[in-house]
PDB file of C-alpha atoms in Angstrom:
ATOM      1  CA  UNK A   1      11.064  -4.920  -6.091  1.00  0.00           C
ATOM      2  CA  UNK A   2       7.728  -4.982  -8.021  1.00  0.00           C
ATOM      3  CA  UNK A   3       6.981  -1.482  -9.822  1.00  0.00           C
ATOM      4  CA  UNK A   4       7.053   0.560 -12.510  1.00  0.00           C
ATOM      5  CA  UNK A   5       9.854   1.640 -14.500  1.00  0.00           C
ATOM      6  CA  UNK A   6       9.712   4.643 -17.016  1.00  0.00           C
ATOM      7  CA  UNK A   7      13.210   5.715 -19.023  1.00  0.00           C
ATOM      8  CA  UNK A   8      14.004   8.275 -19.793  1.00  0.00           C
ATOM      9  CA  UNK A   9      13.351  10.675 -16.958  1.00  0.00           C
ATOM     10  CA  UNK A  10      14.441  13.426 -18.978  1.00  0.00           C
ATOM     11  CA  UNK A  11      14.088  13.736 -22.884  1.00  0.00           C
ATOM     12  CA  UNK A  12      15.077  16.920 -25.651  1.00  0.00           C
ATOM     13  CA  UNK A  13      13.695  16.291 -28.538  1.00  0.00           C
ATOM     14  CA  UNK A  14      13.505  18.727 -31.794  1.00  0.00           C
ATOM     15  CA  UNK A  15      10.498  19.321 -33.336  1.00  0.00           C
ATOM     16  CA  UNK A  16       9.557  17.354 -36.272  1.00  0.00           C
ATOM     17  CA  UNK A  17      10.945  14.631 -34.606  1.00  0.00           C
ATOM     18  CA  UNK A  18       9.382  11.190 -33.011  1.00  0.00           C
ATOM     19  CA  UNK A  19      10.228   9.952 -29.727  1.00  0.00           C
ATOM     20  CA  UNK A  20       9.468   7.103 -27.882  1.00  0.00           C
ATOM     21  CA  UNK A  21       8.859   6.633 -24.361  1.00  0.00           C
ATOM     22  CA  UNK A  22       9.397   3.514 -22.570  1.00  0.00           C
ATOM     23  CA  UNK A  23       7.090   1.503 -20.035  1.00  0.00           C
ATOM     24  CA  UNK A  24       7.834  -1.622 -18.327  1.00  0.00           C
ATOM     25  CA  UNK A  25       5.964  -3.193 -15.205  1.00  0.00           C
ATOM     26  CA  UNK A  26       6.515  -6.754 -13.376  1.00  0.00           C
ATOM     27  CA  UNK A  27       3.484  -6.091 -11.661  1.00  0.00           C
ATOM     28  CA  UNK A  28       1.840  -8.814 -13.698  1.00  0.00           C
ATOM     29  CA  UNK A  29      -0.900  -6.290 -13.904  1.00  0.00           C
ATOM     30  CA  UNK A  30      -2.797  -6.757 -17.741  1.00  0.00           C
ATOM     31  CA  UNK A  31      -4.212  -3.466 -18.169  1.00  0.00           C
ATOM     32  CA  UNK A  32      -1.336  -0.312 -18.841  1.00  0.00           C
ATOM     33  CA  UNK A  33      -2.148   3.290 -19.254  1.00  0.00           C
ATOM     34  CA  UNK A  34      -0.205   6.436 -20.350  1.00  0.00           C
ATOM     35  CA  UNK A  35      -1.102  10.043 -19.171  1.00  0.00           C
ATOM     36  CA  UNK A  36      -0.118  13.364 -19.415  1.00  0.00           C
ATOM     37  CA  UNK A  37       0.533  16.153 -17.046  1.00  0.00           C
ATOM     38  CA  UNK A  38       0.179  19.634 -18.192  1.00  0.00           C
ATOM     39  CA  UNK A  39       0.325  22.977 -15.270  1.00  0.00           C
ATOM     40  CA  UNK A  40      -2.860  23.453 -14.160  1.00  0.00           C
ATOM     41  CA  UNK A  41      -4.338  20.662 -15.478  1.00  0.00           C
ATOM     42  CA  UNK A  42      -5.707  17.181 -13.970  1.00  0.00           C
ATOM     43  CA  UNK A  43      -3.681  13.644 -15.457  1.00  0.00           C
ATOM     44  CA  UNK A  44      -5.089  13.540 -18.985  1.00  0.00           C
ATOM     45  CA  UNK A  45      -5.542   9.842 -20.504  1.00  0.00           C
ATOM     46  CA  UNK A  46      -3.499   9.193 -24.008  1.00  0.00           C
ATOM     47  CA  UNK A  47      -3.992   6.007 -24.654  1.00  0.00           C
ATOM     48  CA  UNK A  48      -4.647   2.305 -22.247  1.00  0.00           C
ATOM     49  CA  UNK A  49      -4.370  -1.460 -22.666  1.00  0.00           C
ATOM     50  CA  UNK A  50      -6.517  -3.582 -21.275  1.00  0.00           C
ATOM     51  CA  UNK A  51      -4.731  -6.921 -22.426  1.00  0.00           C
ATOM     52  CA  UNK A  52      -1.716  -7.569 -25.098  1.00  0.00           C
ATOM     53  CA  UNK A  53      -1.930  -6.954 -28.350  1.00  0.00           C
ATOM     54  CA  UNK A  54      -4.893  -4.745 -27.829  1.00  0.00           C
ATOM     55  CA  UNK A  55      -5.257  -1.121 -27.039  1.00  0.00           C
ATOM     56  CA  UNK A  56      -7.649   1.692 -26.895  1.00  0.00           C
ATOM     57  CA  UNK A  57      -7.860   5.659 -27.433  1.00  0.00           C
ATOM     58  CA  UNK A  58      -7.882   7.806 -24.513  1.00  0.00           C
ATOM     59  CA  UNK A  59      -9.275  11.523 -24.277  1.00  0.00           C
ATOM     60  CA  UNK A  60      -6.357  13.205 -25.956  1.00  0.00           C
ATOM     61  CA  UNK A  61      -4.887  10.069 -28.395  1.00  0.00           C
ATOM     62  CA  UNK A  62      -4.057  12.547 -31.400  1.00  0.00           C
ATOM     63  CA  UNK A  63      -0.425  12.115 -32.463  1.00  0.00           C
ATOM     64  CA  UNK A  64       0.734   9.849 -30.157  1.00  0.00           C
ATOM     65  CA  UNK A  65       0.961   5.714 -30.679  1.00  0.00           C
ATOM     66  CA  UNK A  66       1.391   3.020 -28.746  1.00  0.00           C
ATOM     67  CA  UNK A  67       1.944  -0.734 -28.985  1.00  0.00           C
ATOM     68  CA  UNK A  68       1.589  -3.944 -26.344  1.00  0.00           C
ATOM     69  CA  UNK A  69       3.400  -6.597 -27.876  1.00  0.00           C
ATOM     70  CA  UNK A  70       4.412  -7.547 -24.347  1.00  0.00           C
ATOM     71  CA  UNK A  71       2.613  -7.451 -21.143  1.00  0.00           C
ATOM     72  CA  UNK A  72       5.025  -6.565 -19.249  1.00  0.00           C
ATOM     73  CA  UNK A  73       5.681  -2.891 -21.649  1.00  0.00           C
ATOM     74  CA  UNK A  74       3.755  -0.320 -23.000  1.00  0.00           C
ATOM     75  CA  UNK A  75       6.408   1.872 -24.822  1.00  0.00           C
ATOM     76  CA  UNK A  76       4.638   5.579 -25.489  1.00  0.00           C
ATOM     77  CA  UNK A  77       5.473   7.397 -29.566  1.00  0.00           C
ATOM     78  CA  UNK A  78       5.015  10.857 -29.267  1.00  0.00           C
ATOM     79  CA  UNK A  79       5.326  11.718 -32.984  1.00  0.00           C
ATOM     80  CA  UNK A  80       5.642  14.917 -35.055  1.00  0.00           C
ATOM     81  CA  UNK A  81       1.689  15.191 -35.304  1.00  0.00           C
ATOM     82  CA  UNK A  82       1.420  16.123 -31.923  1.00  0.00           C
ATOM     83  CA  UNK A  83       0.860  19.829 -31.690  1.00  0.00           C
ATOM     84  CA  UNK A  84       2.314  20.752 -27.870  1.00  0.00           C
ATOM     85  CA  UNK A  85       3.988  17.677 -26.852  1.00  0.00           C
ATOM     86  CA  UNK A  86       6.230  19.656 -24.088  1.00  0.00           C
ATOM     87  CA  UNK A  87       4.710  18.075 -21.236  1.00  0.00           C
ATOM     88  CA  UNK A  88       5.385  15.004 -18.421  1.00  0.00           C
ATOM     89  CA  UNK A  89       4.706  11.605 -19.224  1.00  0.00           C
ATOM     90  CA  UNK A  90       3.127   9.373 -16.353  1.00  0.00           C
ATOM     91  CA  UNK A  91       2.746   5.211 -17.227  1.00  0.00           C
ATOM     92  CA  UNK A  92       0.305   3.256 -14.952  1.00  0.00           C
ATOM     93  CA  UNK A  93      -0.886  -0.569 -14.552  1.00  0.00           C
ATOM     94  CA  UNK A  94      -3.891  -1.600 -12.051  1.00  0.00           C
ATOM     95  CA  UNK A  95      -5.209  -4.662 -11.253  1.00  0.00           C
ATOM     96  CA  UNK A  96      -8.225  -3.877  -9.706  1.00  0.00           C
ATOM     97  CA  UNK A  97      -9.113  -0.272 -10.225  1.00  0.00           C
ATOM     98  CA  UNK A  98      -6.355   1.852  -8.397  1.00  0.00           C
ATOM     99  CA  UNK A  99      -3.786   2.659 -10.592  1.00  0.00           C
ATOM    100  CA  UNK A 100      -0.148   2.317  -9.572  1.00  0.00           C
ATOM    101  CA  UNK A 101       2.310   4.729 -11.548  1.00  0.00           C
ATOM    102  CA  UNK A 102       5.956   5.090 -12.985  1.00  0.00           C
ATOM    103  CA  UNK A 103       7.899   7.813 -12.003  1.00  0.00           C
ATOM    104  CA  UNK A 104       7.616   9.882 -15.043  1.00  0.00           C
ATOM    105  CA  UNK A 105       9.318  11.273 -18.019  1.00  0.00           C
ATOM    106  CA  UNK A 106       9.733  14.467 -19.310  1.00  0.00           C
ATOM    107  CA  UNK A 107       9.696  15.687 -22.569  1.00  0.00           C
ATOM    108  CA  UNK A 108      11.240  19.077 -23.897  1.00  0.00           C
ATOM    109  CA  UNK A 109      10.720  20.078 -27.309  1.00  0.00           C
ATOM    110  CA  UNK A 110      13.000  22.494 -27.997  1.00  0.00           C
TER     111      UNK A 110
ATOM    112  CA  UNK R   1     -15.725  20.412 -19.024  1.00  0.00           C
ATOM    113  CA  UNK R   2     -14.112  19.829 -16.031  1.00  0.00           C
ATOM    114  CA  UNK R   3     -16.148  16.791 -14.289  1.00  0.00           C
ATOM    115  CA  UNK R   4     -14.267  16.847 -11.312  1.00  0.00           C
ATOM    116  CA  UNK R   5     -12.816  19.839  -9.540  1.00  0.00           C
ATOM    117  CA  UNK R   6     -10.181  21.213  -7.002  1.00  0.00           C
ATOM    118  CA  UNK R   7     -10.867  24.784  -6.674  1.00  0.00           C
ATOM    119  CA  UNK R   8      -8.001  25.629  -4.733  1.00  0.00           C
ATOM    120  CA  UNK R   9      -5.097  25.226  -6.526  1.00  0.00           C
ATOM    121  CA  UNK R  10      -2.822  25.693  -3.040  1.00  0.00           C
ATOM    122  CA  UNK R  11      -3.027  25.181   0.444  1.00  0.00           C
ATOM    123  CA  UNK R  12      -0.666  26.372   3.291  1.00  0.00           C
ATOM    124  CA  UNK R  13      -1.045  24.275   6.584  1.00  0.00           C
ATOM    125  CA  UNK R  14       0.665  24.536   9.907  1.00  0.00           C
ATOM    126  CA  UNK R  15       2.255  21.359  11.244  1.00  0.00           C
ATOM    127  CA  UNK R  16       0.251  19.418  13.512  1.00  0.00           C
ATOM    128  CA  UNK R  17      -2.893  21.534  12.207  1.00  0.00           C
ATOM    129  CA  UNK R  18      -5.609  19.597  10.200  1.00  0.00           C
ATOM    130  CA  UNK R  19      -5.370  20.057   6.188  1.00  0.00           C
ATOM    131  CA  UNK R  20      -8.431  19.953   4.300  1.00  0.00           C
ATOM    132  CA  UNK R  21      -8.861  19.273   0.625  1.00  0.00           C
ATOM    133  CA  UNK R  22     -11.826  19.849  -1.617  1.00  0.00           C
ATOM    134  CA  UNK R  23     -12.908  18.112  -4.521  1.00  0.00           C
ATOM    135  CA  UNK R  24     -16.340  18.555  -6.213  1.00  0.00           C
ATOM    136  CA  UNK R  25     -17.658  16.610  -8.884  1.00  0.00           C
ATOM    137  CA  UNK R  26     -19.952  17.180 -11.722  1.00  0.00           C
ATOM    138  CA  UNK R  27     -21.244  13.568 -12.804  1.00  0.00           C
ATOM    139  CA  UNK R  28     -23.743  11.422 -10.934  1.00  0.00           C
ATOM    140  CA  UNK R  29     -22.747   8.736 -12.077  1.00  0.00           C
ATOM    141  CA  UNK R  30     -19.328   8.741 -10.195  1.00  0.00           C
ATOM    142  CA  UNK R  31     -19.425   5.705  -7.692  1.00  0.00           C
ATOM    143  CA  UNK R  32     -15.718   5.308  -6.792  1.00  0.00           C
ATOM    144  CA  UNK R  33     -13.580   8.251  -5.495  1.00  0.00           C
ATOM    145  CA  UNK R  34      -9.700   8.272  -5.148  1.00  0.00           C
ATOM    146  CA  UNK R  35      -6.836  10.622  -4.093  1.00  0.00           C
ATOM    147  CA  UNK R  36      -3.579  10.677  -5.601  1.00  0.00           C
ATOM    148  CA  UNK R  37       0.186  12.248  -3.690  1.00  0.00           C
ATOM    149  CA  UNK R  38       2.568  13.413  -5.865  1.00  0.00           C
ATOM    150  CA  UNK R  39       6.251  14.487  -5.184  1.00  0.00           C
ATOM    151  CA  UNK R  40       7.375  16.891  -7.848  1.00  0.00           C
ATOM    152  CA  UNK R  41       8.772  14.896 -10.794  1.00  0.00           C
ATOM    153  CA  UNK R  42       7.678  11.508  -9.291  1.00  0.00           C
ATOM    154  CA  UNK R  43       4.495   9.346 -10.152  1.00  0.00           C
ATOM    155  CA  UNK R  44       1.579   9.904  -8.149  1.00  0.00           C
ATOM    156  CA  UNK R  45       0.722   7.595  -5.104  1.00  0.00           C
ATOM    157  CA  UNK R  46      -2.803   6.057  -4.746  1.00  0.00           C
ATOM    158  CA  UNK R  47      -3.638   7.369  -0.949  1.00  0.00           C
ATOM    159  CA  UNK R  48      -7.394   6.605  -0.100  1.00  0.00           C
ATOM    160  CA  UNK R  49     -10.370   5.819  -2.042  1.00  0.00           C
ATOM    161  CA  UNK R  50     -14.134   5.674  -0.797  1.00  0.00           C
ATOM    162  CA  UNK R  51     -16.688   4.163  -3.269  1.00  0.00           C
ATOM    163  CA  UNK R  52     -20.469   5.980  -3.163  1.00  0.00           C
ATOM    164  CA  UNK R  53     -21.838   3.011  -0.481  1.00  0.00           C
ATOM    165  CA  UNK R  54     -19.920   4.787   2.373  1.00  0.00           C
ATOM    166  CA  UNK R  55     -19.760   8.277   3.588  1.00  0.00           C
ATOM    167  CA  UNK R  56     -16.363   7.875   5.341  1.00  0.00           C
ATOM    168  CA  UNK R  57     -13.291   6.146   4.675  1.00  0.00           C
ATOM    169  CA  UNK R  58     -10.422   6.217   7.186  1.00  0.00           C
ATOM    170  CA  UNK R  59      -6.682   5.397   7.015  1.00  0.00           C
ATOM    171  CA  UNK R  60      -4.502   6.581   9.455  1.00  0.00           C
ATOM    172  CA  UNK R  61      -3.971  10.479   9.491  1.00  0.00           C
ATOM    173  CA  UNK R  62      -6.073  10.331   6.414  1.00  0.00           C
ATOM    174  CA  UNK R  63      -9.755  10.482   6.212  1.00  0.00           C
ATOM    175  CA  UNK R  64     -12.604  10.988   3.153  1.00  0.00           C
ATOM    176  CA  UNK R  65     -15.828  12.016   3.424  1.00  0.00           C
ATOM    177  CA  UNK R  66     -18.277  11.947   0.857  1.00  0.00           C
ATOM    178  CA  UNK R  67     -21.315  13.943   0.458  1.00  0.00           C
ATOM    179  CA  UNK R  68     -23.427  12.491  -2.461  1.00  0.00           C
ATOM    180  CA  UNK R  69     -26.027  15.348  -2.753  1.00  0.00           C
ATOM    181  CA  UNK R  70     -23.635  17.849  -2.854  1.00  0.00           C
ATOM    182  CA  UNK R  71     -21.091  15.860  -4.902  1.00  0.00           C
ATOM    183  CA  UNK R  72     -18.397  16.945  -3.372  1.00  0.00           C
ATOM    184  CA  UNK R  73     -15.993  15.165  -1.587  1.00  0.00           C
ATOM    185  CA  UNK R  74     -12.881  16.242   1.046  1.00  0.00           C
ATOM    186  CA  UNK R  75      -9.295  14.565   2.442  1.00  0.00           C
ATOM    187  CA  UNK R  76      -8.453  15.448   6.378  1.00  0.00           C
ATOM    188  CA  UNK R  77      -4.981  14.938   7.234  1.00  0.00           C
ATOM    189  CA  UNK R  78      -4.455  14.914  10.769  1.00  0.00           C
ATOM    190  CA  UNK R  79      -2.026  16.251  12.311  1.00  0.00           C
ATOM    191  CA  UNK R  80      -0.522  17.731   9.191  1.00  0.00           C
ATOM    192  CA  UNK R  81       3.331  16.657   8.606  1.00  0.00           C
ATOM    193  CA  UNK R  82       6.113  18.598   6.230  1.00  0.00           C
ATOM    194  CA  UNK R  83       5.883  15.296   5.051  1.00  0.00           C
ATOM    195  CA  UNK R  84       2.910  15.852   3.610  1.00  0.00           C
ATOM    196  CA  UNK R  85       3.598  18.547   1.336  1.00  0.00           C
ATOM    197  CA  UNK R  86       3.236  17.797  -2.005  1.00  0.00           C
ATOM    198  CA  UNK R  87       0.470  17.960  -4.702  1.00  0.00           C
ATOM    199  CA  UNK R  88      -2.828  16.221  -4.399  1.00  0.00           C
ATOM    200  CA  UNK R  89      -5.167  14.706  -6.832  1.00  0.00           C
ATOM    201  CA  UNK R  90      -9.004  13.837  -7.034  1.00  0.00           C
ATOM    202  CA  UNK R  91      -9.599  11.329  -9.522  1.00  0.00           C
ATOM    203  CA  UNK R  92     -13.593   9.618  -9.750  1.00  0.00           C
ATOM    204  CA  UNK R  93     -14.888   6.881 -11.960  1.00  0.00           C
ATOM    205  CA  UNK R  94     -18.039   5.511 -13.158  1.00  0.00           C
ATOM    206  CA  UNK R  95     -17.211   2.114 -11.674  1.00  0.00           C
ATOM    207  CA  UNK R  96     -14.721   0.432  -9.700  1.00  0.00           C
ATOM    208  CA  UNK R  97     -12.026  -1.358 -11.655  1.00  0.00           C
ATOM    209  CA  UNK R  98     -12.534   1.082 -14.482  1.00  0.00           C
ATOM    210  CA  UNK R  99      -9.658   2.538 -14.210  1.00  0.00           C
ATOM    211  CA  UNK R 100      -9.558   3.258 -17.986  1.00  0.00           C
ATOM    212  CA  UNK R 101     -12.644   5.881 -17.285  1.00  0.00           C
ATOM    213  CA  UNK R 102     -11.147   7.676 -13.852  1.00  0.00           C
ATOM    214  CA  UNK R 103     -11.387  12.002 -14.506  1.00  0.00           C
ATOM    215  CA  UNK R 104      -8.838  13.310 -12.420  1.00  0.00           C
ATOM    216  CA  UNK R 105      -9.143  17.068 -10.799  1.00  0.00           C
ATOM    217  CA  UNK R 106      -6.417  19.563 -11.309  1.00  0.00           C
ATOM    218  CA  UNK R 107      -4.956  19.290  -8.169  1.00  0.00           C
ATOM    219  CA  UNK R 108      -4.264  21.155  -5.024  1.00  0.00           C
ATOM    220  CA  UNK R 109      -0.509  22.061  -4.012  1.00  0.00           C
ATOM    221  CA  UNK R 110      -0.301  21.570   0.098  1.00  0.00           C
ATOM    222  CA  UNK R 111       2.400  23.336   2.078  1.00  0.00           C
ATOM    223  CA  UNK R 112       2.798  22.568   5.742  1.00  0.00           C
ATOM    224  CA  UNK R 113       4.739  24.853   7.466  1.00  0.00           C
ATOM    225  CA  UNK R 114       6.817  24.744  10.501  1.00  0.00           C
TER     226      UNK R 114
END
């Protein structure tokens, strides 16, 4: 089955510490995207890939990384730097504008 | 600033009654319009989209109308199923196939009762 796969589903993490959250579509789609969900608050973009080996800044990029070294994943570092990283984690891919996404992962900082 | 907004942050619905969700928008230059289902602790569903050519979109029990000069657009579901409860998203771009540049509201929480 074609989709989107996002591990883990469920993440603790102490503070001061970097995590990594992975991404993987077989979609074929070339363009990846990772959000954030907050209560009370729309999806807010992180970061997005438009092609391998190339990525962009989203509205809220500050200390979080990504890489595309593949196009089939787009693995998601929340590091240290990131203020209030206690949140859900939603991946995406499109094709042609409507954006199909993972199931999530969240992330506890404890 | 919020560009595009769901002012009702939860809706309670009778089964087989029609459900109505609001979205208003701040940015003319929004073209494309999409709503989004989500389960809790899934990854929302694309559901219906209506770019700014049309005034109506239709799908089934799911319908979007789009009212330009007031920038605001709404999501019929009828008749309303449990099925149906979940949270629902607004999301608008600048441009088809942008998905990179889609706002999304802050979503309304639907109930449908028995």
């Amino acid at each position: 089955d074609g989709g989107i796969t996002q591990s883990p589903k469920y993440l603790f993490r102490k503070e001061g510490q970097n995590v990594t959250l992975s991404c993987e579509q077989n979609l074929n789609h070339d363009a990846m995207y990772w959000y954030r969900q907050d209560p009370g608050q729309g999806l807010r973009l992180i970061y997005y890939s438009q092609i391998v080996n190339d990525f962009q800044k989203g509205d809220i990029a500050e200390g979080y990384s990504v890489s595309r070294e593949k196009k089939e994943s787009f693995p998601l570092t929340v590091t240290s730097a990131q203020k209030n990283p206690t949140a859900f984690y939603l991946c995406a891919s499109t094709s042609a504008g409507e954006l199909f996404f993972g199931e999530g992962s969240r992330l506890t900082v404890l | 600033d919020q560009q595009v907004k769901q002012n009702s942050p939860s809706l309670s619905v009778q089964e087989g009654r029609i459900s109505i969700l609001n979205c208003d928008y701040t940015n003319s230059m929004f073209d494309y319009f999409l709503w989004y289902k989500k389960y809790p602790a899934e990854g929302p569903t694309f559901l219906i989209s209506i770019s700014s050519i049309k005034d109506k979109n239709e799908d089934g029990r799911f319908t979007v109308f789009l009212n330009k000069s007031a920038k605001h657009l709404s999501l019929h579901i009828v008749p309303s199923q449990p099925g149906d409860s979940a949270v629902y998203f607004c999301a608008a771009s600048a441009r088809i196939g942008t998905a990179s540049k889609l706002t999304f509201g802050t979503g309304t929480r639907l109930q449908v009762t028995l």
